[in-house]
Structures are given as C-alpha cells and as structure tokens.
Amino acid sequence: MTVLRPGVARREAVLGTTLAVGLVLLALLSVGVGAYHIGTGDVVASVAHRIGFGGHRLDRVGESVLWDVRVPRVVLAVLVGASLGCAGALMQGVFGNPLAEPGVIGISSGAAVGAAGSIALGLGFAGNWTVTVCAFGAGLLTVLAVYGLSRSGGRTEVVTLVLTGIAVNAFAGAAIGLCVFYADNAQLTEITFWQLGSLSQATWPKVLAVLPCAAAGLAVAPFFARRLDLLALGERQARHLGVDVERMRLALIAVVALLTAAAVAVAGIVSFVGLVVPHLLRMAAGPGHRFLLPGSALGGAVVLVAADLAARTLAAPAELPLGVLTALVGSPFFFWLLRRTRGRQGGWA
C-alpha cells in the first residue's frame, strides 16, 4: 500500500477537485453555447427535470437541441478525452518514456487505418461495432509493432520510439490514401472525418457504442498504478519486487489499444491529448500513477470538452476540425518536450 505525504495528498485532492469542477462548468457552458443559445439556468432546470429533481422542460426546439445534439456531443467528448488522457499516461508508464503517446508513435493512425479500411471495403460483419472492432484490431497490431521495434538492449530509446512513430504514421497515411483512392463519395466523406477528427456526428448510439470500451479500459487502468510505480524504478528492480514486467506490459498494451480504438472509432485522429495532459499533471502533482491515471482521464476530458467548444465557436458558423485544433496546440508542446528531454539527458541517446 502506497503511503502519501500529507502535502502530496493535499495537492492531489485540490487538483482533482479543480479538474472535476472545471469539467462540470465547461460541460454546462458547452451544452448552452451555439447557434441556438440555451442559458445555464435553463440547462440546469432541464437536467433537474429529467432526473426528477424539479426544474422544468424547455420548449420543443430547446429540448431537442439540448438532449439530441449538445449533450451527446459533450458526453462523447468526455469519453474520448478521458480515453486518450489515460492511454497517454499508460503509454508513458509502460515504455518508461515521457515522449510516448498513442498519436505520436502511430497507434491512433494505425487504428484509423482499420476504421478507414472497414469503411472503404463496406464491411459490416459486426453491425454497429464493425468500425470499432477493426479500429481495435489495427490499433493492437500497431502498438505491438511499435513495442517490438522500439526495444533495444532491453530498453526503449527516445530516438527509436520517435522514429518508429514517424514510420508508422507515414505508412498509415499511405494506407488511408489508398482507402481514399478506392472509396466512393459517401465513403470519402467518412474517411475524411477520420483523418481530421471531429465530434460533429455525435449521437446517443455512438455514445453507447464506445461506452463499454472506454469504461472497461478506464476501470482496469488504476489497478496497475502500483506496478507502474515499481516499473519506474527499473525493470530489474520491478522484477525483484514481484512484478511480472512482460505480462503487465502486454496487458497494458491491450488496454491502451482498447482506449485508443474507442476514441478513434468515434472521433477520428485527435493527437497530443495523451501527451500534454499527463505531463502537465506530472509537473503539478508528481509522478505517482495512483493519481496520474485517473487524473489524466479527468484532465483529458476537460481538455477535449474545451477543445470541442473552441472548434465549434472560433470560426462559427463553420466548425474547425478537432484533430487539427489539438495538433496546433499540442505540436509546440511536443517540440518543447523534445528540447527539454535532450537538454536533461545531454543528447539523444
């Protein structure tokens, strides 16, 4: 059992509470803002009425906009952001590398190839789950390939990891290009959605389709927190302390693939959330995974709800692609992180 110093526990509690309150406030703001404005008081009243705590119904248009368009979109943003944030924290713990992230090392692109391929080929073997299953399979194969190729001498090197990600992303881009070449107009529109990332097609069925994958991954991840802390001491030390390192890595690789596939299957490629959020939390609260894993899920949800709100409003009435927006913000952070890592290590080795 991990014993936390009072100062660390207090800092984690304050940060967790701040993120939770921020998420609630952002969600309330997001469901009200748009071409059809709904006041925060009306949002609260409608929610209270739905759950049986008084309040009142809105007019027919207001109820439809709120519950059929805005709320499923915000719920989907929470699920996708939480999945990507938690997946990023797990990747960094599994690889023992601060540069690991599903988008940077190609897992998101690999999952998108599975989704785009299923669309272009018109597959339907699993009904509404077909795209999710294909994204999961492709994401799992990608993460296994990255894991195998980035290992050298029993450890994962920064240069190997980044270069492997570049190669995987390039290959995935070519594969998606082939899907685009052979797709018809309707399929082309869907594939473009995967490449740019968006929550504009959010519906309750999509929320229900991704919920089991995201919930399973997010529920399993915290059980590995202590073992990830031990792994941070080094593989040999972790083994001496009773951790089956390879079995844990394989299990967490599957969890990361599940979380990433769940996100990609409904939102397309949304990069850098899993890189930025865990680092900000690690700077604020320390490296302990007991807080970092759930905190990254909560922080990822906050970031993606905020990013989706910005995507809907910055260029209104047009809508910015969500993946483009997160990449524009995340890329400078990644560059800073590369420089910081190089400066601390005295080189790229």
Coordinates of C-alpha atoms in Angstrom, one line a residue:
M1 CA 0.0 0.0 0.0
T2 CA 1.4 3.4 -1.0
V3 CA 1.6 6.0 1.8
L4 CA 1.4 9.6 0.6
R5 CA 2.9 12.5 2.4
P6 CA 0.2 15.0 3.6
G7 CA 1.4 17.7 1.2
V8 CA 1.3 15.4 -1.8
A9 CA -2.2 14.0 -0.8
R10 CA -3.5 17.6 -0.3
R11 CA -2.1 18.7 -3.7
E12 CA -3.7 15.7 -5.5
A13 CA -7.0 16.4 -3.8
V14 CA -7.0 20.0 -4.7
L15 CA -6.0 19.3 -8.3
G16 CA -8.6 16.5 -8.7
T17 CA -11.4 18.7 -7.3
T18 CA -10.4 21.6 -9.5
L19 CA -10.4 19.3 -12.6
A20 CA -13.8 17.9 -11.6
V21 CA -15.4 21.3 -11.0
G22 CA -13.8 22.6 -14.2
L23 CA -15.3 19.7 -16.2
V24 CA -18.8 20.3 -14.8
L25 CA -18.6 24.1 -15.6
L26 CA -17.2 23.5 -19.1
A27 CA -19.9 20.9 -19.8
L28 CA -22.7 23.3 -18.7
L29 CA -21.2 26.1 -20.8
S30 CA -20.7 23.8 -23.8
V31 CA -24.2 22.5 -23.9
G32 CA -25.6 26.0 -23.9
V33 CA -23.4 27.7 -26.4
G34 CA -24.1 27.5 -30.1
A35 CA -26.3 28.9 -32.9
Y36 CA -29.3 28.2 -30.6
H37 CA -28.3 29.7 -27.3
I38 CA -29.6 28.0 -24.1
G39 CA -29.0 29.8 -20.8
T40 CA -27.2 28.0 -18.0
G41 CA -30.2 28.3 -15.7
D42 CA -32.4 26.6 -18.4
V43 CA -29.8 23.8 -18.8
V44 CA -29.8 23.2 -15.1
A45 CA -33.6 23.3 -14.9
S46 CA -33.9 20.8 -17.8
V47 CA -31.4 18.4 -16.3
A48 CA -33.1 18.6 -12.9
H49 CA -36.5 17.9 -14.6
R50 CA -35.0 14.9 -16.4
I51 CA -33.7 13.3 -13.3
G52 CA -36.8 14.1 -11.2
F53 CA -35.5 17.0 -9.0
G54 CA -38.0 19.6 -10.0
G55 CA -36.9 22.1 -12.7
H56 CA -38.9 22.4 -15.9
R57 CA -38.9 21.4 -19.5
L58 CA -37.7 23.7 -22.2
D59 CA -39.7 24.4 -25.4
R60 CA -39.7 21.7 -28.0
V61 CA -36.8 23.1 -30.0
G62 CA -34.7 23.7 -26.9
E63 CA -35.2 20.2 -25.6
S64 CA -34.3 18.7 -28.9
V65 CA -31.2 20.8 -29.3
L66 CA -30.0 20.2 -25.8
W67 CA -30.7 16.4 -25.5
D68 CA -30.4 15.2 -29.1
V69 CA -27.4 17.4 -30.2
R70 CA -25.4 19.1 -27.4
V71 CA -25.5 16.6 -24.5
P72 CA -24.4 13.5 -26.5
R73 CA -21.6 15.6 -28.0
V74 CA -20.3 16.7 -24.6
V75 CA -20.6 13.1 -23.2
L76 CA -18.7 11.8 -26.2
A77 CA -16.0 14.5 -25.7
V78 CA -15.7 13.4 -22.1
L79 CA -15.3 9.7 -23.1
V80 CA -12.8 10.4 -25.9
G81 CA -10.8 12.8 -23.8
A82 CA -10.7 10.5 -20.8
S83 CA -9.7 7.6 -23.0
L84 CA -6.9 9.5 -24.7
G85 CA -5.6 11.1 -21.5
C86 CA -5.5 7.7 -19.7
A87 CA -4.0 5.9 -22.7
G88 CA -1.2 8.5 -22.8
A89 CA -0.4 8.1 -19.1
L90 CA -0.3 4.3 -19.5
M91 CA 1.9 4.5 -22.6
Q92 CA 4.4 6.7 -20.8
G93 CA 4.4 4.3 -17.8
V94 CA 4.7 1.2 -19.9
F95 CA 7.5 2.5 -22.1
G96 CA 9.2 4.4 -19.3
N97 CA 9.4 7.3 -21.7
P98 CA 7.9 10.8 -21.5
L99 CA 7.5 11.0 -25.3
A100 CA 5.2 8.1 -25.6
E101 CA 1.7 8.9 -26.7
P102 CA -0.8 7.0 -28.9
G103 CA -0.8 9.7 -31.6
V104 CA 2.9 10.5 -31.6
I105 CA 4.0 6.8 -32.0
G106 CA 1.3 6.0 -34.5
I107 CA -1.3 4.0 -32.6
S108 CA -4.1 6.5 -33.4
S109 CA -3.1 6.4 -37.1
G110 CA -3.0 2.6 -37.1
A111 CA -6.5 2.4 -35.5
A112 CA -7.7 4.9 -38.1
V113 CA -6.4 2.7 -40.9
G114 CA -8.6 -0.1 -39.5
A115 CA -11.6 2.2 -39.4
A116 CA -11.0 3.7 -42.8
G117 CA -10.4 0.2 -44.3
S118 CA -13.7 -1.1 -42.9
I119 CA -15.5 1.9 -44.4
A120 CA -13.8 1.7 -47.8
L121 CA -14.5 -2.1 -48.1
G122 CA -18.0 -1.7 -46.9
L123 CA -17.6 -4.2 -44.1
G124 CA -20.5 -4.9 -41.7
F125 CA -19.7 -8.2 -40.1
A126 CA -20.2 -6.8 -36.6
G127 CA -23.1 -4.4 -37.2
N128 CA -22.6 -1.1 -35.5
W129 CA -19.4 -2.5 -33.8
T130 CA -17.6 -3.2 -37.1
V131 CA -15.6 0.1 -37.2
T132 CA -14.8 -0.2 -33.5
V133 CA -13.6 -3.8 -33.9
C134 CA -11.5 -3.0 -37.0
A135 CA -10.0 0.0 -35.2
F136 CA -9.2 -2.1 -32.2
G137 CA -7.6 -4.8 -34.2
A138 CA -5.4 -2.4 -36.2
G139 CA -4.5 -0.4 -33.1
L140 CA -3.4 -3.6 -31.3
L141 CA -1.2 -4.7 -34.2
T142 CA 0.3 -1.2 -34.4
V143 CA 1.1 -1.0 -30.7
L144 CA 2.7 -4.4 -30.7
A145 CA 4.8 -3.5 -33.8
V146 CA 5.9 -0.2 -32.1
Y147 CA 6.7 -2.0 -28.9
G148 CA 8.8 -4.6 -30.7
L149 CA 10.7 -2.2 -33.0
S150 CA 11.4 0.4 -30.3
R151 CA 13.1 -2.1 -27.9
S152 CA 16.8 -2.2 -28.0
G153 CA 19.1 -3.9 -25.4
G154 CA 16.1 -4.4 -23.0
R155 CA 15.0 -0.7 -23.0
T156 CA 13.1 1.7 -25.1
E157 CA 15.1 4.6 -26.5
V158 CA 13.8 8.1 -27.3
V159 CA 15.1 8.2 -30.8
T160 CA 13.9 4.7 -31.7
L161 CA 10.5 5.4 -30.3
V162 CA 10.0 8.7 -32.2
L163 CA 11.4 7.4 -35.5
T164 CA 9.3 4.3 -35.3
G165 CA 6.3 6.6 -34.8
I166 CA 7.3 8.6 -37.9
A167 CA 7.5 5.5 -39.9
V168 CA 4.2 4.1 -38.7
N169 CA 2.4 7.4 -39.3
A170 CA 3.8 7.6 -42.8
F171 CA 2.7 4.0 -43.6
A172 CA -0.7 4.7 -42.1
G173 CA -1.1 7.8 -44.1
A174 CA -0.3 5.9 -47.3
A175 CA -2.8 3.2 -46.3
I176 CA -5.5 5.7 -45.7
G177 CA -4.6 7.3 -49.0
L178 CA -5.3 4.0 -50.7
C179 CA -8.7 3.8 -49.0
V180 CA -9.5 7.3 -50.2
F181 CA -8.5 6.4 -53.8
Y182 CA -10.9 3.4 -53.9
A183 CA -13.7 5.0 -51.9
D184 CA -16.9 6.4 -53.4
N185 CA -18.2 9.9 -52.5
A186 CA -20.1 8.8 -49.4
Q187 CA -17.2 6.7 -48.1
L188 CA -14.8 9.5 -48.9
T189 CA -16.7 11.9 -46.6
E190 CA -16.5 9.4 -43.7
I191 CA -12.7 8.7 -44.2
T192 CA -12.0 12.5 -44.3
F193 CA -13.8 12.7 -40.9
W194 CA -11.4 10.1 -39.5
Q195 CA -8.3 12.0 -40.8
L196 CA -9.3 15.4 -39.4
G197 CA -11.0 14.4 -36.2
S198 CA -14.4 15.7 -35.2
L199 CA -17.3 15.2 -32.8
S200 CA -19.8 16.8 -35.2
Q201 CA -21.5 13.4 -35.8
A202 CA -22.1 12.6 -32.1
T203 CA -25.3 10.7 -31.4
W204 CA -26.5 8.6 -28.4
P205 CA -26.0 5.4 -30.4
K206 CA -22.3 6.4 -30.9
V207 CA -22.0 7.2 -27.2
L208 CA -23.5 3.8 -26.3
A209 CA -21.2 2.0 -28.8
V210 CA -18.0 3.5 -27.4
L211 CA -19.0 3.5 -23.7
P212 CA -18.2 -0.2 -23.0
C213 CA -14.7 0.0 -24.5
A214 CA -13.9 3.3 -22.7
A215 CA -15.4 2.2 -19.4
A216 CA -13.6 -1.1 -19.4
G217 CA -10.2 0.5 -20.2
L218 CA -10.7 3.3 -17.6
A219 CA -11.8 0.8 -15.0
V220 CA -8.9 -1.6 -15.4
A221 CA -6.1 1.0 -15.7
P222 CA -5.9 2.1 -12.0
F223 CA -5.3 -1.5 -10.8
F224 CA -1.8 -1.2 -12.5
A225 CA -0.8 2.0 -10.7
R226 CA 1.4 0.5 -8.1
R227 CA 3.1 -1.8 -10.5
L228 CA 3.8 1.1 -12.9
D229 CA 5.4 3.0 -10.0
L230 CA 7.6 0.0 -9.4
L231 CA 8.5 -0.3 -13.1
A232 CA 9.6 3.3 -13.0
L233 CA 12.4 2.2 -10.7
G234 CA 13.8 -0.1 -13.5
E235 CA 12.8 -3.4 -14.9
R236 CA 15.3 -5.4 -12.8
Q237 CA 14.1 -3.7 -9.6
A238 CA 10.5 -4.3 -10.5
R239 CA 11.1 -8.0 -11.1
H240 CA 12.8 -8.3 -7.8
L241 CA 9.8 -6.7 -6.1
G242 CA 7.5 -9.3 -7.7
V243 CA 6.2 -7.6 -10.9
D244 CA 5.9 -9.8 -14.0
V245 CA 7.0 -7.0 -16.3
E246 CA 6.3 -8.6 -19.7
R247 CA 2.9 -9.8 -18.7
M248 CA 2.0 -6.4 -17.3
R249 CA 3.2 -4.7 -20.5
L250 CA 1.2 -6.9 -22.7
A251 CA -1.9 -6.4 -20.6
L252 CA -1.5 -2.6 -20.6
I253 CA -0.8 -2.6 -24.3
A254 CA -4.2 -4.2 -24.8
V255 CA -5.8 -1.6 -22.6
V256 CA -4.1 1.2 -24.5
A257 CA -5.2 -0.2 -27.8
L258 CA -8.8 -0.6 -26.4
L259 CA -8.9 3.0 -25.2
T260 CA -7.3 4.4 -28.4
A261 CA -9.6 2.4 -30.6
A262 CA -12.6 3.6 -28.7
A263 CA -11.6 7.2 -29.2
V264 CA -10.6 6.8 -32.8
A265 CA -13.7 4.9 -33.7
V266 CA -16.0 7.8 -32.9
A267 CA -13.8 10.9 -33.1
G268 CA -11.1 10.1 -35.7
I269 CA -7.5 11.1 -35.1
V270 CA -7.1 13.5 -32.2
S271 CA -3.4 13.9 -31.4
F272 CA -1.4 15.2 -28.4
V273 CA -4.1 15.0 -25.7
G274 CA -2.4 11.9 -24.3
L275 CA 1.0 13.6 -24.4
V276 CA 0.2 17.0 -23.0
V277 CA -2.3 16.1 -20.2
P278 CA -0.1 13.5 -18.3
H279 CA 2.9 15.9 -18.4
L280 CA 1.0 18.8 -17.0
L281 CA -0.3 16.7 -14.2
R282 CA 3.1 15.1 -13.5
M283 CA 4.5 18.6 -13.2
A284 CA 1.7 19.7 -10.8
A285 CA 1.3 16.6 -8.6
G286 CA 4.3 14.4 -9.2
P287 CA 4.9 11.0 -11.0
G288 CA 2.8 8.7 -8.8
H289 CA 0.4 6.7 -11.0
R290 CA -2.2 6.4 -8.2
F291 CA -3.3 9.9 -9.1
L292 CA -1.8 10.2 -12.5
L293 CA -4.0 7.6 -14.2
P294 CA -7.5 8.9 -13.1
G295 CA -6.2 12.4 -13.1
S296 CA -5.1 12.1 -16.7
A297 CA -8.5 10.7 -17.6
L298 CA -10.2 13.7 -15.9
G299 CA -7.8 16.2 -17.4
G300 CA -8.2 14.7 -20.9
A301 CA -11.9 15.1 -20.6
V302 CA -11.5 18.7 -19.6
V303 CA -9.1 19.4 -22.5
L304 CA -11.3 17.8 -25.1
V305 CA -14.5 19.4 -24.0
A306 CA -12.7 22.8 -24.1
A307 CA -11.2 22.0 -27.5
D308 CA -14.5 20.9 -28.9
L309 CA -16.2 24.1 -27.6
A310 CA -13.4 26.1 -29.3
A311 CA -13.8 24.2 -32.5
R312 CA -17.5 25.0 -32.6
T313 CA -17.2 28.7 -31.8
L314 CA -13.9 30.1 -33.0
A315 CA -14.9 30.0 -36.7
A316 CA -18.7 30.0 -36.3
P317 CA -20.9 29.2 -38.2
A318 CA -18.1 26.9 -39.7
E319 CA -16.5 24.3 -37.5
L320 CA -12.8 23.7 -37.1
P321 CA -11.6 20.1 -37.3
L322 CA -11.0 18.9 -33.7
G323 CA -7.8 17.0 -34.6
V324 CA -6.4 20.0 -36.4
L325 CA -7.0 22.2 -33.4
T326 CA -5.4 19.8 -30.8
A327 CA -2.4 19.4 -33.1
L328 CA -1.9 23.1 -33.5
V329 CA -1.8 23.4 -29.7
G330 CA 0.0 20.2 -29.0
S331 CA 2.8 20.3 -31.5
P332 CA 4.6 23.3 -29.9
F333 CA 4.4 21.5 -26.5
F334 CA 5.9 18.4 -28.1
F335 CA 8.7 20.4 -29.6
W336 CA 9.4 21.9 -26.1
L337 CA 9.3 18.5 -24.6
L338 CA 11.9 17.2 -27.1
R339 CA 14.2 20.1 -26.3
R340 CA 13.7 19.6 -22.6
T341 CA 14.4 15.9 -22.7
R342 CA 17.5 16.4 -24.9
G343 CA 18.8 19.1 -22.5
R344 CA 18.4 16.9 -19.4
Q345 CA 20.0 13.8 -21.0
G346 CA 22.8 15.7 -22.7
G347 CA 22.0 14.2 -26.1
W348 CA 19.5 11.9 -27.8
A349 CA 20.8 8.5 -26.5

